[in-house]
């Protein structure tokens, strides 16, 4: 953003330098005029401007924190936000802040957010006085807890008949309001809050003392309670109370809610932000902020199912040495819980999956098991488009956890256009029994393809190559697909081709115009350790079109 701003500044300066003759004549008349030739900014000036820009960005964040969500953000969230150092982290936090409060995460709209800003607008319109409505006590309570179930309003004050718990009798009051909530989560039931405007300026403030609205409180022998009128109490006794009020003696007993500790507790509770209702989303946000202690690798591959559906294979690999094994009845077991959620750009949930990966071994083979890897795959059919995937892994025994977030760009395979699936480098390609076709981990059609996550192979292994090609042209004479596939393996940084061969698509078993499936196993024993590139070239001889997928791999 700073670079863009600086370039615009440069354009503006050059535009001034290119003004017409009138300006040039004036310059001659004033030889001491400032130079207009654009000069590169000094490092000091660049730092100054960048600091100014950061201050502007922080200013908008500060406004969001101290105004927009001042009453609903928790202390933990406030502290977490302050720890972030980049704009991307802060924007992601704000997005998650609203999401974890959304009552319907599957919908495009966030009803909580919309209602929150509606309340702010209403408070600013309804409760403003010398200060903005959102800052006033009534505005704060309205924004935090919503509209009350009942309002008793006395906008002009005047004559007031006290209830028995306040001593009864008639007095005159300042403007005041009583708000009643039948229920507030985290606060309680039958909540009564009182707001008084003793300055007659329209700025009502919340009070714990119901006598604060009494305009005759300090006038001798005026506005007496029933007990005072009957001579059973004296008005001066109000000023010797120790419960924080100036109420007269109650007529007929004091209800529990008038107890000083109950009033103090209520006052403290309504100052706190409302509790977050959706604990599952809260846990997801907390893990996003805090956890990255269980290393794993992940990859995604795409294979066409139909014109409107793509098989998205999510493969996760763990190093067993990062897991904690627990012994029970002579068996050592490690277990990892996997949870993933795939959402659309509008945050609508497209798919959720969860599973447990376990590793069992005996004591004598524990060391060998720890040196191996564990791999898991989940295949999900998705419509073409953009998605977001969030993955959480947790070691059940070791209590370590990690999160991962990535974009999924599910391709659209258009009709009558040469295309191909992901090019998968695998450590295993084999046919599956008839009953297993199309089901189970790593199974695509009639084959089991296990991707090598990280694409690193040993020289004693074979490199598996799997790819599907779609929409090849058909030779009208033979009624068969017409095209060729070229393979080339070269070492990175060198031009020598270590492997090069071409095959006709008709030589591939099961080839058709709709789909050609490539399954190859390449021995690596002849390759020296290093990094290599596999390049493929698929040519449609009828439409004269070409696609050139490629992949890199490492030989150890």
Coordinates of C-alpha atoms in Angstrom, one line a residue, residues 71 123 126-142 151-158 173-179 193-208 212-213 267:
X71 CA -18.8 -3.0 25.1
X123 CA -28.3 4.8 20.6
X126 CA -32.0 8.4 20.8
X127 CA -29.6 8.9 23.7
X128 CA -27.2 11.7 22.5
X129 CA -26.8 14.8 24.7
X130 CA -23.5 16.5 25.3
X131 CA -21.8 13.3 24.4
X132 CA -22.6 10.7 21.6
X133 CA -25.4 8.3 22.3
X134 CA -23.1 5.3 22.3
X135 CA -21.1 6.8 25.1
X136 CA -24.1 7.4 27.4
X137 CA -25.1 4.9 30.0
X138 CA -28.4 4.1 28.4
X139 CA -26.6 3.7 25.0
X140 CA -24.1 1.3 26.5
X141 CA -26.7 -0.9 28.1
X142 CA -28.9 -0.8 24.9
X151 CA -39.5 1.0 30.3
X152 CA -40.9 3.3 32.9
X153 CA -40.1 6.8 31.7
X154 CA -40.4 10.2 33.5
X155 CA -38.8 12.6 31.0
X156 CA -39.8 15.7 32.9
X157 CA -39.6 14.4 36.5
X158 CA -42.2 16.0 38.7
X173 CA -38.0 13.9 41.0
X174 CA -35.5 14.7 38.4
X175 CA -36.0 13.1 34.9
X176 CA -35.4 9.4 35.2
X177 CA -36.1 6.0 33.6
X178 CA -36.4 2.4 34.9
X179 CA -35.5 -0.4 32.5
X193 CA -31.8 -0.7 35.9
X194 CA -32.4 3.0 36.8
X195 CA -31.1 6.0 34.9
X196 CA -31.3 9.6 36.4
X197 CA -30.7 13.0 34.8
X198 CA -29.9 15.2 37.9
X199 CA -28.4 17.9 35.8
X200 CA -31.5 18.3 33.5
X201 CA -29.2 18.2 30.4
X202 CA -30.5 15.0 28.9
X203 CA -27.5 12.9 30.0
X204 CA -29.0 10.1 32.0
X205 CA -26.6 8.1 34.1
X206 CA -27.0 4.7 35.6
X207 CA -27.3 4.7 39.4
X208 CA -27.2 2.1 42.2
X212 CA -30.6 9.9 43.5
X213 CA -33.7 10.9 41.5
X267 CA -23.8 -3.1 38.7

